[in-house]
mmCIF file of C-alpha atoms in Angstrom:
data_model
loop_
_atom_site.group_PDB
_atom_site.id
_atom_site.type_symbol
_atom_site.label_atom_id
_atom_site.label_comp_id
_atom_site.label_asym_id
_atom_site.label_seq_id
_atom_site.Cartn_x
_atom_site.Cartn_y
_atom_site.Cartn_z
ATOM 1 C CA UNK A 1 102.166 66.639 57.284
ATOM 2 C CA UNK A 2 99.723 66.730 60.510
ATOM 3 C CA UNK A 3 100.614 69.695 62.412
ATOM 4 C CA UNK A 4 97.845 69.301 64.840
ATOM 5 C CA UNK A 5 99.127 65.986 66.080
ATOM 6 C CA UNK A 6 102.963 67.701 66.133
ATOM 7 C CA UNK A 7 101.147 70.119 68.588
ATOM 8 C CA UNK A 8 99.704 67.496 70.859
ATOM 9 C CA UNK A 9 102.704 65.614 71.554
ATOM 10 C CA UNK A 10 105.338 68.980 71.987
ATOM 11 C CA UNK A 11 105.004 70.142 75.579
ATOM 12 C CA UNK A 12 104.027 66.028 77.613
ATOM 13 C CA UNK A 13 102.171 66.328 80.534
ATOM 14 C CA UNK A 14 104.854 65.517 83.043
ATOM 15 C CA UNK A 15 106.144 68.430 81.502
ATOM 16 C CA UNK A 16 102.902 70.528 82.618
ATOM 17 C CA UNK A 17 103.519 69.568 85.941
ATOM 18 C CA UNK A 18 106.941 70.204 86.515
ATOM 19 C CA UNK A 19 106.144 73.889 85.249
ATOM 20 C CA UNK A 20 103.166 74.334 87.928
ATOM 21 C CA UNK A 21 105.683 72.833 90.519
ATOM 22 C CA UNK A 22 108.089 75.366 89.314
ATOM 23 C CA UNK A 23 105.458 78.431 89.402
ATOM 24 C CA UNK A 24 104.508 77.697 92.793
ATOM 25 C CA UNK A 25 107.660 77.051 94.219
ATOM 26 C CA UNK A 26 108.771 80.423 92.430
ATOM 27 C CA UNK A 27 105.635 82.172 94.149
ATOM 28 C CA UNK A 28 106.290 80.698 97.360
ATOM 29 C CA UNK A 29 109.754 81.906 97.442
ATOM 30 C CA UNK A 30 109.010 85.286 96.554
ATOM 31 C CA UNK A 31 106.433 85.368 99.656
ATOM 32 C CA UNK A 32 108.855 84.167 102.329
ATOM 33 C CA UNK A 33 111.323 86.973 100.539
ATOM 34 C CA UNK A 34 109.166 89.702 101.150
ATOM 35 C CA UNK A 35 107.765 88.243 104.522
ATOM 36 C CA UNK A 36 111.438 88.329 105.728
ATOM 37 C CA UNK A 37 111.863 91.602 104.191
ATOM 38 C CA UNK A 38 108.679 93.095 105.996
ATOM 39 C CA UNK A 39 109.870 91.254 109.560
ATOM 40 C CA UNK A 40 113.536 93.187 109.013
ATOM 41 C CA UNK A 41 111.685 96.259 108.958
ATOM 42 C CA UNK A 42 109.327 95.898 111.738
ATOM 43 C CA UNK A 43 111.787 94.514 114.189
ATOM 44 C CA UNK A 44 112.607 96.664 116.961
ATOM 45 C CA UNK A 45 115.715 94.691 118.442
ATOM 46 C CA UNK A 46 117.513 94.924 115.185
ATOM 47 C CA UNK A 47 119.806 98.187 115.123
ATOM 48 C CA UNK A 48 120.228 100.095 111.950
ATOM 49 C CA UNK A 49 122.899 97.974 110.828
ATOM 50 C CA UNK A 50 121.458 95.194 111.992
ATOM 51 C CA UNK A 51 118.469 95.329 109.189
ATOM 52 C CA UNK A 52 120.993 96.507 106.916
ATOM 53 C CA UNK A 53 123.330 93.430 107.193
ATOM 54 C CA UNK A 54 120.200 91.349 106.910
ATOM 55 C CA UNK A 55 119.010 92.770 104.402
ATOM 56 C CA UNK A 56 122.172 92.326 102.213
ATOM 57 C CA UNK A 57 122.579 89.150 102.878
ATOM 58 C CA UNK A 58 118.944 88.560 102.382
ATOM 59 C CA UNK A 59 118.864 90.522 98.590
ATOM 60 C CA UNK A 60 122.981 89.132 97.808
ATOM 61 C CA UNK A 61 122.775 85.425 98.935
ATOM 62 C CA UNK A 62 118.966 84.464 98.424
ATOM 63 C CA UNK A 63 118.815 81.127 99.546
ATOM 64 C CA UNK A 64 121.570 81.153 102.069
ATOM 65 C CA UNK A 65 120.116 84.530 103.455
ATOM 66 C CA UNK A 66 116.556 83.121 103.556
ATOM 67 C CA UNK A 67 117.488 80.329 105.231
ATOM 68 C CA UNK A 68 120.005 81.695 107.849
ATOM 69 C CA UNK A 69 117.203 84.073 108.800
ATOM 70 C CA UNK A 70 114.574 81.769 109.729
ATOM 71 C CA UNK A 71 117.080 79.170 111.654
ATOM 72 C CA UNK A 72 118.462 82.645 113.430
ATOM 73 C CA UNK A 73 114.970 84.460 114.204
ATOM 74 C CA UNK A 74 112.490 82.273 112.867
ATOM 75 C CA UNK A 75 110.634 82.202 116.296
ATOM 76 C CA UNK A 76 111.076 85.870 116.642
ATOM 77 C CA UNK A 77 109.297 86.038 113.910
ATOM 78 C CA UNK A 78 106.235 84.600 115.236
ATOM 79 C CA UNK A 79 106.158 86.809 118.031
ATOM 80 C CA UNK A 80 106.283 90.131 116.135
ATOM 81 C CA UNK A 81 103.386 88.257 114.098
ATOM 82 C CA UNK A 82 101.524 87.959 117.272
ATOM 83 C CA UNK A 83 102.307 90.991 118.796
ATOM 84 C CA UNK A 84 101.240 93.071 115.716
ATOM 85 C CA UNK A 85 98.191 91.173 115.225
ATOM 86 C CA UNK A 86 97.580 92.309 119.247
ATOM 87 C CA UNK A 87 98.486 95.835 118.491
ATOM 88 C CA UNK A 88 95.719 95.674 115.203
ATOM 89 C CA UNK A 89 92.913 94.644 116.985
ATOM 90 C CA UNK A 90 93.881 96.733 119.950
ATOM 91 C CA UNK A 91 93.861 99.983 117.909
ATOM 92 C CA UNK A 92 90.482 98.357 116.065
ATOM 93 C CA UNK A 93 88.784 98.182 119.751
ATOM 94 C CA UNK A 94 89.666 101.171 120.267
ATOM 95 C CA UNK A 95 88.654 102.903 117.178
ATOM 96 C CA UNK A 96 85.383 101.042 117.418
ATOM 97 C CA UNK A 97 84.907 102.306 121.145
ATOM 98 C CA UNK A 98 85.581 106.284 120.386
ATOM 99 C CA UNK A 99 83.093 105.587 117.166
ATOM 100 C CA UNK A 100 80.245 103.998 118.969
ATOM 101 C CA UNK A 101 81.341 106.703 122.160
ATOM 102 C CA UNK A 102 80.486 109.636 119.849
ATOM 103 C CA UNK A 103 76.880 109.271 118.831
ATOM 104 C CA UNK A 104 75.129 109.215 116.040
ATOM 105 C CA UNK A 105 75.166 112.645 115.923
ATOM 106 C CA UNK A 106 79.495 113.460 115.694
ATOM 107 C CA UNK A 107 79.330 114.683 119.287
ATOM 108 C CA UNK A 108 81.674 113.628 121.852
ATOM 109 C CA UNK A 109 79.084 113.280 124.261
ATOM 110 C CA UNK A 110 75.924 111.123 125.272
ATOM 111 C CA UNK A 111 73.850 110.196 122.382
ATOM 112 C CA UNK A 112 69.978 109.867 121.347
ATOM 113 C CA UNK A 113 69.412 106.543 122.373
ATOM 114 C CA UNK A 114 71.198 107.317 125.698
ATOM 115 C CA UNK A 115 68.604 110.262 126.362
ATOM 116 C CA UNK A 116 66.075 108.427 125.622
ATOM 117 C CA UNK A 117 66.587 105.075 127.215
ATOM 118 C CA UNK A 118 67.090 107.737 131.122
ATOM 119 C CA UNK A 119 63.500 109.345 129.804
ATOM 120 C CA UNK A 120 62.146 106.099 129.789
ATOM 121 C CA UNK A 121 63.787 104.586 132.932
ATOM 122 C CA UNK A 122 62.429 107.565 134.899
ATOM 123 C CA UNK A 123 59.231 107.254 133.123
ATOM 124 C CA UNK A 124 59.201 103.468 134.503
ATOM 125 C CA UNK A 125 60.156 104.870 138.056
ATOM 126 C CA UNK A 126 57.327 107.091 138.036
ATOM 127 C CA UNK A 127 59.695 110.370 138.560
ATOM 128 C CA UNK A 128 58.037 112.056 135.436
ATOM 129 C CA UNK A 129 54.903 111.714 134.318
ATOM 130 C CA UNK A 130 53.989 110.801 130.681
ATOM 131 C CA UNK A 131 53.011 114.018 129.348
ATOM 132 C CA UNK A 132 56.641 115.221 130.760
ATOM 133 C CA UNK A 133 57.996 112.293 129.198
ATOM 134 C CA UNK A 134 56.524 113.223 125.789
ATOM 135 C CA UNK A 135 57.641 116.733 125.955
ATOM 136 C CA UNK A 136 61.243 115.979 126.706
ATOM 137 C CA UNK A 137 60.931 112.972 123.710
ATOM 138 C CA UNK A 138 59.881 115.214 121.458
ATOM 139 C CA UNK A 139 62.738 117.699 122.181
ATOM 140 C CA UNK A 140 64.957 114.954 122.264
ATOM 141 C CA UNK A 141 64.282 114.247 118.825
ATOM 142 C CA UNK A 142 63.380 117.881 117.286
#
């Protein structure tokens, strides 16, 4: 007996396809679940109980949770989606601005570049001369 040819003809293709289907849809579902999940948490106009009730519903009743959620605060969604997304790149700004505000140096204050780029501006204006501006580069950068 041919077991190779036994092996071939066990699992059809249709058959490998209808798993796939099956693993995506499975992976699919289990992303919206916990994308409902996080938006029950993060939702400020939900009371305790409010999340709670979802949330039961949500883990108890898959489907019919899942579903009821997103026909009752599917937009919502979106706009605690948006509104975080605002609130990221708000605090990233920000972050970026108190980095770049500090210097190269930790300081709160003016940096290096900042010194330097006056030094040279008066230079330019003829207020110092450039053996003053030399002397105050060089102590700049000691």
């Amino acid at each position: 007996m041919d077991t190779t040819l036994l092996a071939d003809t066990d699992y059809p293709l249709l058959n490998i396809f209808w798993t796939m289907l099956e693993l995506f849809l499975w992976v699919l579902w289990f992303f919206l679940l916990f994308k409902i999940i996080t938006d029950i948490f993060r939702s400020h106009d939900l009371s305790g109980w409010g999340k709670a009730g979802w949330l039961v519903l949500v883990i108890l009743l898959p489907l019919i949770g899942v579903l009821v959620y997103l026909i009752a605060r599917g937009q919502s969604m979106t706009k605690r989606d948006i509104e975080q997304a605002q609130e990221t790149q708000a605090a990233f700004k920000s972050y970026i601005r108190d980095a770049a505000a500090s210097g190269p140096d930790g300081g709160g204050g003016r940096s290096h570049v900042d010194d330097l780029a006056k030094l040279a501006d008066l230079k330019d204006k003829g207020a110092i001369t450039e053996e003053e501006y030399q002397q105050a580069k060089a102590k700049i950068l000691a």
